[in-house]
Short mmCIF file of C-alpha atoms and ligand atoms in Angstrom, two decimals:
data_model
loop_
_atom_site.label_atom_id
_atom_site.label_comp_id
_atom_site.label_asym_id
_atom_site.label_seq_id
_atom_site.Cartn_x
_atom_site.Cartn_y
_atom_site.Cartn_z
CA MET A 1 -7.18 -7.86 3.13
CA SER A 2 -7.88 -5.62 6.08
CA GLY A 3 -4.47 -4.67 8.14
CA SER A 4 -2.08 -7.40 6.57
CA GLY A 5 -4.03 -8.11 3.49
CA GLY A 6 -2.69 -5.60 1.15
CA ARG A 7 -3.19 -2.16 0.08
CA ILE A 8 -6.74 -0.15 -0.27
CA ILE A 9 -7.40 2.70 -2.38
CA ALA A 10 -10.49 4.74 -1.31
CA LEU A 11 -12.22 7.43 -3.60
CA ALA A 12 -13.62 10.12 -1.19
CA GLY A 13 -15.48 13.73 -1.73
CA GLY A 14 -16.42 15.28 1.58
CA VAL A 15 -18.03 14.80 4.72
CA GLY A 16 -19.80 11.71 3.94
CA GLY A 17 -16.83 10.10 2.32
CA ALA A 18 -14.45 11.11 4.68
CA LYS A 19 -16.53 9.41 7.78
CA LEU A 20 -15.88 5.92 5.95
CA ALA A 21 -12.03 6.82 4.78
CA ASP A 22 -11.70 7.45 8.89
CA GLY A 23 -13.13 3.78 9.35
CA LEU A 24 -10.35 2.47 6.86
CA ALA A 25 -7.82 4.51 8.11
CA GLN A 26 -8.35 3.51 11.39
CA ARG A 27 -7.92 0.13 10.36
CA LEU A 28 -5.37 -0.17 7.89
CA GLY A 29 -3.37 2.99 8.72
CA GLU A 30 -0.32 3.17 5.82
CA TYR A 31 -1.71 0.51 3.93
CA LEU A 32 -5.04 2.89 2.67
CA THR A 33 -4.63 5.73 0.12
CA VAL A 34 -7.40 7.74 -0.02
CA VAL A 35 -8.01 10.07 -3.88
CA VAL A 36 -9.79 12.79 -3.55
CA ASN A 37 -11.99 15.11 -5.05
CA THR A 38 -10.86 18.41 -6.08
CA GLY A 39 -13.37 19.58 -7.99
CA ASP A 40 -14.59 21.65 -5.21
CA ASP A 41 -11.55 23.85 -5.11
CA PHE A 42 -11.64 27.54 -5.72
CA GLU A 43 -9.82 30.60 -5.52
CA HIS A 44 -11.28 32.57 -2.40
CA LEU A 45 -9.95 35.81 -0.92
CA GLY A 46 -6.46 35.27 -3.00
CA MET A 47 -6.40 31.60 -1.62
CA HIS A 48 -6.62 28.12 -2.84
CA VAL A 49 -9.12 26.42 -0.60
CA SER A 50 -9.52 22.59 -1.20
CA PRO A 51 -12.41 21.65 0.98
CA ASP A 52 -12.75 18.07 0.49
CA LEU A 53 -9.22 17.29 0.79
CA ASP A 54 -9.60 19.29 4.00
CA THR A 55 -12.12 17.51 5.08
CA VAL A 56 -10.45 14.05 4.88
CA MET A 57 -7.27 15.56 6.32
CA TYR A 58 -9.20 16.80 9.10
CA THR A 59 -11.10 13.66 9.72
CA LEU A 60 -8.09 12.08 9.66
CA ALA A 61 -6.15 13.93 12.10
CA GLY A 62 -9.47 13.19 14.47
CA LEU A 63 -9.63 17.30 14.47
CA ALA A 64 -12.48 17.75 12.17
CA ASN A 65 -15.71 19.56 13.43
CA PRO A 66 -18.18 16.59 14.04
CA SER A 67 -21.42 18.50 14.03
CA GLN A 68 -20.35 20.76 10.63
CA GLY A 69 -18.20 17.56 8.88
CA TRP A 70 -16.00 20.39 7.78
CA GLY A 71 -13.54 22.62 9.32
CA LEU A 72 -11.78 22.61 12.94
CA GLU A 73 -13.18 21.63 15.85
CA GLY A 74 -12.65 24.51 18.59
CA GLU A 75 -12.36 26.63 15.98
CA SER A 76 -12.78 30.45 16.48
CA TRP A 77 -14.07 32.97 13.80
CA VAL A 78 -12.18 36.65 14.82
CA PHE A 79 -10.95 36.69 11.55
CA MET A 80 -14.99 36.23 9.94
CA ASP A 81 -16.27 38.97 12.25
CA GLN A 82 -13.95 41.20 11.10
CA LEU A 83 -14.03 40.35 7.28
CA SER A 84 -17.84 40.95 7.71
CA ARG A 85 -17.30 44.47 9.64
CA LEU A 86 -15.26 45.08 6.62
CA GLY A 87 -18.02 44.49 4.12
CA GLY A 88 -15.56 41.54 2.90
CA PRO A 89 -17.50 38.35 1.13
CA ASP A 90 -18.67 36.52 4.53
CA TRP A 91 -20.68 34.07 2.67
CA PHE A 92 -17.76 31.45 3.27
CA LYS A 93 -16.93 30.91 6.75
CA LEU A 94 -12.90 30.58 7.24
CA GLY A 95 -12.06 29.54 10.46
CA ASP A 96 -8.95 31.46 12.24
CA ARG A 97 -7.22 27.95 12.68
CA ASP A 98 -8.61 27.02 9.34
CA LEU A 99 -6.93 29.77 7.50
CA ALA A 100 -3.11 28.34 8.30
CA THR A 101 -3.97 25.68 6.21
CA HIS A 102 -5.25 27.82 3.14
CA ALA A 103 -2.31 30.44 3.65
CA ILE A 104 0.42 27.36 3.73
CA ARG A 105 -1.08 25.72 1.09
CA THR A 106 -1.68 28.96 -1.19
CA SER A 107 2.15 29.86 -0.45
CA ARG A 108 3.83 26.97 -1.21
CA LEU A 109 1.74 26.51 -4.51
CA ARG A 110 3.05 29.69 -5.61
CA GLY A 111 6.23 28.70 -4.53
CA GLY A 112 5.83 26.12 -6.97
CA ALA A 113 4.77 22.97 -4.96
CA THR A 114 2.15 20.91 -6.34
CA LEU A 115 -1.07 20.31 -4.72
CA SER A 116 0.09 16.87 -3.71
CA ASP A 117 3.36 17.83 -2.31
CA VAL A 118 1.63 20.68 0.10
CA THR A 119 -0.69 17.69 1.14
CA GLU A 120 1.63 15.04 1.85
CA ASP A 121 3.62 17.37 4.23
CA LEU A 122 0.42 19.03 5.93
CA CYS A 123 -0.72 15.37 6.40
CA GLY A 124 2.85 14.50 7.70
CA VAL A 125 2.70 17.12 10.16
CA LEU A 126 -0.83 16.25 11.60
CA GLY A 127 0.53 12.92 12.10
CA ILE A 128 -1.80 10.95 9.43
CA ARG A 129 -0.29 7.58 8.34
CA SER A 130 -2.73 6.97 5.81
CA ARG A 131 -1.51 8.67 2.15
CA ILE A 132 -4.13 11.20 0.75
CA LEU A 133 -3.84 12.21 -2.88
CA PRO A 134 -5.68 14.88 -4.55
CA MET A 135 -6.96 13.32 -7.92
CA SER A 136 -4.83 15.71 -10.37
CA ASP A 137 -2.18 18.32 -9.40
CA ASP A 138 -4.05 20.19 -12.51
CA SER A 139 -7.08 22.25 -12.03
CA VAL A 140 -10.77 21.06 -12.33
CA ARG A 141 -13.65 23.20 -11.14
CA THR A 142 -17.03 21.48 -10.75
CA MET A 143 -19.45 23.58 -12.78
CA ILE A 144 -23.16 23.91 -11.85
CA GLN A 145 -25.45 24.97 -14.79
CA SER A 146 -28.99 26.10 -13.19
CA ASP A 147 -31.50 27.71 -15.60
CA GLY A 148 -28.91 29.14 -18.00
CA LYS A 149 -26.30 30.65 -15.54
CA ILE A 150 -23.11 28.90 -14.50
CA LEU A 151 -21.98 28.62 -11.06
CA GLY A 152 -18.78 27.90 -9.54
CA PHE A 153 -19.48 24.78 -7.15
CA GLN A 154 -19.08 26.64 -3.83
CA GLU A 155 -21.21 29.61 -5.09
CA TYR A 156 -23.88 26.79 -5.57
CA PHE A 157 -23.16 24.68 -2.43
CA VAL A 158 -22.59 27.23 0.17
CA ARG A 159 -23.59 31.00 -1.23
CA LEU A 160 -26.88 29.25 -2.98
CA ARG A 161 -27.42 26.58 -0.58
CA CYS A 162 -28.01 24.67 -3.17
CA GLU A 163 -31.40 26.42 -3.43
CA VAL A 164 -31.13 26.67 -7.74
CA PRO A 165 -32.18 23.66 -9.91
CA VAL A 166 -29.31 21.99 -11.17
CA THR A 167 -29.77 21.44 -15.39
CA SER A 168 -25.90 20.21 -15.91
CA ILE A 169 -23.16 19.61 -14.19
CA CYS A 170 -20.08 19.81 -16.01
CA PHE A 171 -16.05 19.41 -14.62
CA GLU A 172 -14.30 22.62 -16.19
CA GLY A 173 -9.99 21.51 -17.41
CA ALA A 174 -10.80 17.64 -16.82
CA ASP A 175 -10.19 17.06 -20.19
CA ARG A 176 -6.68 18.98 -20.18
CA ALA A 177 -6.04 17.42 -16.43
CA LYS A 178 -3.37 14.70 -15.84
CA LEU A 179 -4.35 12.23 -13.04
CA ASN A 180 -1.85 12.66 -9.90
CA PRO A 181 0.96 10.24 -11.50
CA ARG A 182 1.39 9.61 -7.48
CA ILE A 183 -1.92 7.34 -8.10
CA THR A 184 -0.79 5.77 -11.25
CA LYS A 185 2.62 4.91 -9.33
CA LEU A 186 0.41 3.19 -6.90
CA HIS A 187 0.74 -0.43 -7.96
CA ALA A 188 3.98 -0.47 -9.70
CA SER A 189 5.44 -1.32 -6.64
CA GLU A 190 2.21 -3.23 -4.84
CA ARG A 191 -0.77 -4.04 -6.55
CA PRO A 192 -3.93 -2.51 -4.20
CA ALA A 193 -6.51 -5.57 -2.97
CA ALA A 194 -9.35 -3.36 -3.83
CA VAL A 195 -11.15 0.18 -4.12
CA VAL A 196 -13.75 1.60 -2.16
CA ILE A 197 -15.53 4.57 -3.70
CA CYS A 198 -16.99 6.04 -0.61
CA PRO A 199 -20.56 7.32 0.21
CA SER A 200 -19.81 10.43 -1.03
CA ASN A 201 -22.01 12.12 -3.50
CA PRO A 202 -21.69 10.16 -7.10
CA TYR A 203 -22.67 13.06 -9.53
CA LEU A 204 -20.59 16.02 -7.42
CA SER A 205 -17.98 14.57 -5.77
CA ILE A 206 -16.78 10.83 -7.20
CA ASP A 207 -17.70 11.56 -11.15
CA PRO A 208 -15.10 14.61 -10.91
CA ILE A 209 -12.50 11.96 -10.29
CA MET A 210 -13.75 10.05 -13.27
CA ALA A 211 -13.96 12.81 -15.47
CA VAL A 212 -10.17 13.00 -15.31
CA PRO A 213 -8.56 11.52 -18.42
CA GLY A 214 -6.91 7.82 -17.83
CA ALA A 215 -8.88 7.41 -14.13
CA ARG A 216 -11.88 5.31 -15.65
CA GLU A 217 -8.94 3.15 -17.66
CA TRP A 218 -6.64 3.35 -14.27
CA LEU A 219 -9.18 1.88 -12.28
CA ALA A 220 -9.83 -1.19 -14.56
CA SER A 221 -6.78 -1.94 -14.78
CA LEU A 222 -5.91 -2.52 -11.43
CA ARG A 223 -7.89 -5.50 -12.21
CA VAL A 224 -9.03 -5.98 -8.34
CA PRO A 225 -12.94 -5.44 -6.57
CA VAL A 226 -14.07 -2.40 -6.96
CA VAL A 227 -17.05 -1.54 -3.93
CA ALA A 228 -19.07 1.31 -3.76
CA VAL A 229 -21.39 2.29 -1.01
CA SER A 230 -24.49 3.89 -1.91
CA PRO A 231 -24.81 7.38 -0.75
CA ILE A 232 -28.85 7.22 -1.00
CA VAL A 233 -30.60 5.39 2.12
CA ALA A 234 -34.44 4.54 1.87
CA GLY A 235 -34.84 7.24 -1.26
CA SER A 236 -32.71 10.39 0.62
CA ALA A 237 -28.97 11.27 1.19
CA ILE A 238 -27.75 10.95 4.63
CA LYS A 239 -26.02 14.49 4.32
CA GLY A 240 -26.18 16.98 1.27
CA PRO A 241 -27.78 17.46 -2.01
CA ALA A 242 -27.23 14.09 -3.69
CA ALA A 243 -31.01 13.04 -3.65
CA LYS A 244 -32.37 16.77 -4.64
CA VAL A 245 -29.48 16.69 -7.69
CA MET A 246 -30.81 13.72 -8.54
CA GLY A 247 -34.04 14.54 -8.49
CA GLU A 248 -33.30 17.34 -10.79
CA LEU A 249 -31.56 15.47 -13.46
CA GLY A 250 -34.55 13.29 -14.02
CA ILE A 251 -32.60 10.43 -12.18
CA GLN A 252 -34.62 7.83 -9.72
CA VAL A 253 -33.71 8.49 -6.14
CA SER A 254 -32.64 5.15 -5.17
CA ALA A 255 -29.73 3.07 -4.20
CA SER A 256 -30.69 1.10 -7.79
CA ALA A 257 -30.19 4.47 -9.60
CA ILE A 258 -26.60 4.64 -7.91
CA ALA A 259 -26.43 1.17 -8.99
CA ARG A 260 -26.90 1.72 -12.58
CA HIS A 261 -24.74 5.13 -11.88
CA TYR A 262 -21.48 3.26 -11.08
CA ARG A 263 -22.77 0.16 -13.70
CA GLY A 264 -19.29 -0.75 -15.36
CA VAL A 265 -16.85 0.80 -12.81
CA VAL A 266 -17.74 -1.45 -10.22
CA SER A 267 -17.78 -5.02 -9.09
CA GLY A 268 -20.04 -4.56 -5.99
CA LEU A 269 -22.58 -2.34 -4.09
CA VAL A 270 -22.85 -1.71 -0.21
CA ILE A 271 -26.48 -0.62 0.19
CA ASP A 272 -28.23 0.19 3.39
CA VAL A 273 -30.12 -2.41 5.64
CA SER A 274 -33.13 -0.25 4.86
CA ASP A 275 -32.72 -0.84 0.99
CA ALA A 276 -32.45 -4.39 1.27
CA ALA A 277 -35.59 -5.23 -0.86
CA LEU A 278 -33.66 -3.57 -3.52
CA SER A 279 -31.04 -6.19 -3.71
CA ASN A 280 -32.30 -8.45 -5.95
CA GLU A 281 -33.31 -5.85 -8.46
CA ILE A 282 -29.22 -4.66 -8.30
CA GLU A 283 -28.15 -7.95 -8.23
CA SER A 284 -30.13 -8.71 -11.80
CA MET A 285 -28.19 -5.94 -13.11
CA GLY A 286 -24.79 -8.21 -12.44
CA LEU A 287 -23.92 -6.27 -9.41
CA PRO A 288 -23.35 -8.16 -6.23
CA VAL A 289 -25.17 -6.50 -3.64
CA ARG A 290 -23.96 -6.47 0.37
CA VAL A 291 -26.51 -5.29 2.97
CA ALA A 292 -25.19 -3.12 5.70
CA GLN A 293 -25.60 -0.43 8.23
CA THR A 294 -24.56 2.44 6.28
CA VAL A 295 -25.43 5.25 8.33
CA MET A 296 -22.39 5.94 10.23
CA SER A 297 -23.28 8.45 13.32
CA SER A 298 -20.54 7.03 15.81
CA ALA A 299 -16.83 5.74 15.42
CA ALA A 300 -17.87 2.15 15.95
CA ASP A 301 -20.16 2.98 12.77
CA ARG A 302 -17.45 3.97 11.05
CA LEU A 303 -15.41 1.29 11.90
CA ALA A 304 -18.32 -1.44 11.33
CA LEU A 305 -18.78 -0.24 7.49
CA ALA A 306 -14.74 -0.29 6.60
CA ASP A 307 -14.90 -3.93 7.73
CA GLU A 308 -18.31 -4.94 5.95
CA CYS A 309 -16.47 -3.18 2.36
CA LEU A 310 -13.27 -4.84 2.98
CA GLU A 311 -15.24 -8.23 3.80
CA PHE A 312 -17.03 -7.67 0.72
CA ALA A 313 -14.21 -6.79 -1.43
CA ARG A 314 -12.35 -10.12 -0.19
CA GLY A 315 -15.24 -11.86 -1.13
CA LEU A 316 -15.71 -10.81 -4.43
CA ALA A 317 -11.90 -10.81 -5.53
CA GLY A 318 -12.13 -14.04 -6.51
CA ARG A 319 -14.55 -13.81 -8.76
CA ALA A 320 -14.27 -13.41 -12.78
CA LEU A 321 -14.75 -9.94 -13.33
CA GLU A 322 -16.85 -10.33 -16.21
CA ASP A 323 -19.73 -12.11 -13.92
CA SER A 324 -19.63 -8.79 -12.18
CA GLY A 325 -20.58 -6.44 -14.99
CA ARG A 326 -17.04 -5.06 -15.26
N1 FO1 B 1 -19.62 24.56 4.01
C1 FO1 B 1 -20.54 25.50 4.26
O1 FO1 B 1 -21.91 25.01 4.33
N2 FO1 B 1 -20.45 26.42 4.77
C2 FO1 B 1 -19.12 27.45 4.42
O2 FO1 B 1 -18.97 28.39 5.06
C3 FO1 B 1 -18.07 26.27 4.84
C4 FO1 B 1 -16.77 26.79 4.60
C5 FO1 B 1 -15.51 25.56 4.40
C6 FO1 B 1 -14.73 26.54 4.55
C7 FO1 B 1 -13.38 25.39 4.48
C8 FO1 B 1 -13.65 24.33 3.46
O3 FO1 B 1 -12.48 23.43 3.71
C9 FO1 B 1 -14.67 23.42 3.56
C10 FO1 B 1 -16.06 24.18 3.95
N3 FO1 B 1 -17.00 24.18 3.70
C11 FO1 B 1 -18.32 24.75 4.17
C12 FO1 B 1 -17.30 22.60 3.32
C13 FO1 B 1 -17.48 22.62 1.46
O4 FO1 B 1 -17.75 23.63 1.16
C14 FO1 B 1 -18.36 21.32 1.38
O5 FO1 B 1 -18.68 20.57 2.36
C15 FO1 B 1 -17.73 20.63 0.13
O6 FO1 B 1 -16.98 21.63 -0.63
C16 FO1 B 1 -18.90 19.57 -0.34
O7 FO1 B 1 -18.07 18.15 -0.38
#
């Protein structure tokens, strides 16, 4: 499965997802396709910004800012300085080099290109061998309901720093969106060997992908192991607001809750070594568990987790799908 053993599809959102996608990309090169959440996309200063696509793209190109996780390493901020001086909206930081990506994307989209076309061309120029596909070429916007107010995702995430409570989450436009046709075409020529759901926020990054009509059916129709990595480790999120959001939605913050969330979609769950004690509880839900080090602090950690996922999926490949609760 790794290298010569077949095509792998990864589903990913932003920073946490991009790290595992990077480990998989190092192992699999062109045999990896990453399907990316675009629910975080928004129009800002007249530009179309696709934060998760860019985070995955920059990470796989080896260009990401390692401390932020998003944006480019060695970025300069002359544009932001001037924007602030002019009284412009400076809550969302657009680096000088990063701006070029948004400008090219916006102008190509206005000229009639699809988000998939632009992403493919940018990835080509950046020398990325794996394929990166937006979940849809249509507009889907993750919206946060907080105490009666509806907030756009970046307004919630960046401007308000996730400080307001989440009452509910919806994916505006998802019901009218079409799953990216390049995704459904993927297995027409060659059936993938497995799907890996990266440790992205299940509620804010993976659910928008699943909300696109046909996404769940497409996953099930592949009839291959679908392995998810829990982003919750020892009752906390490795990064981002997953734990806070789960608490606010009345969901227990644990890897077991992630197992319940993904039940019916995945055929196995990778949990962190610190959660090994939850294995029996999760397996009693009919979901096989792999215990691994899921916190990725180094490049070697990304590769090691990628290998764990691929080996786990290989082991599940022979199992009857009904046995694993799908
Ligand atoms: N995240 C922040 O916390 N602050 C920012 O100012 C910010 C700017 C930004 C610009 C371009 C881009 O592609 C991503 C950016 N992000 C920023 C990250 C982004 O908001 C989130 O990481 C994702 O949407 C969540 O996955």
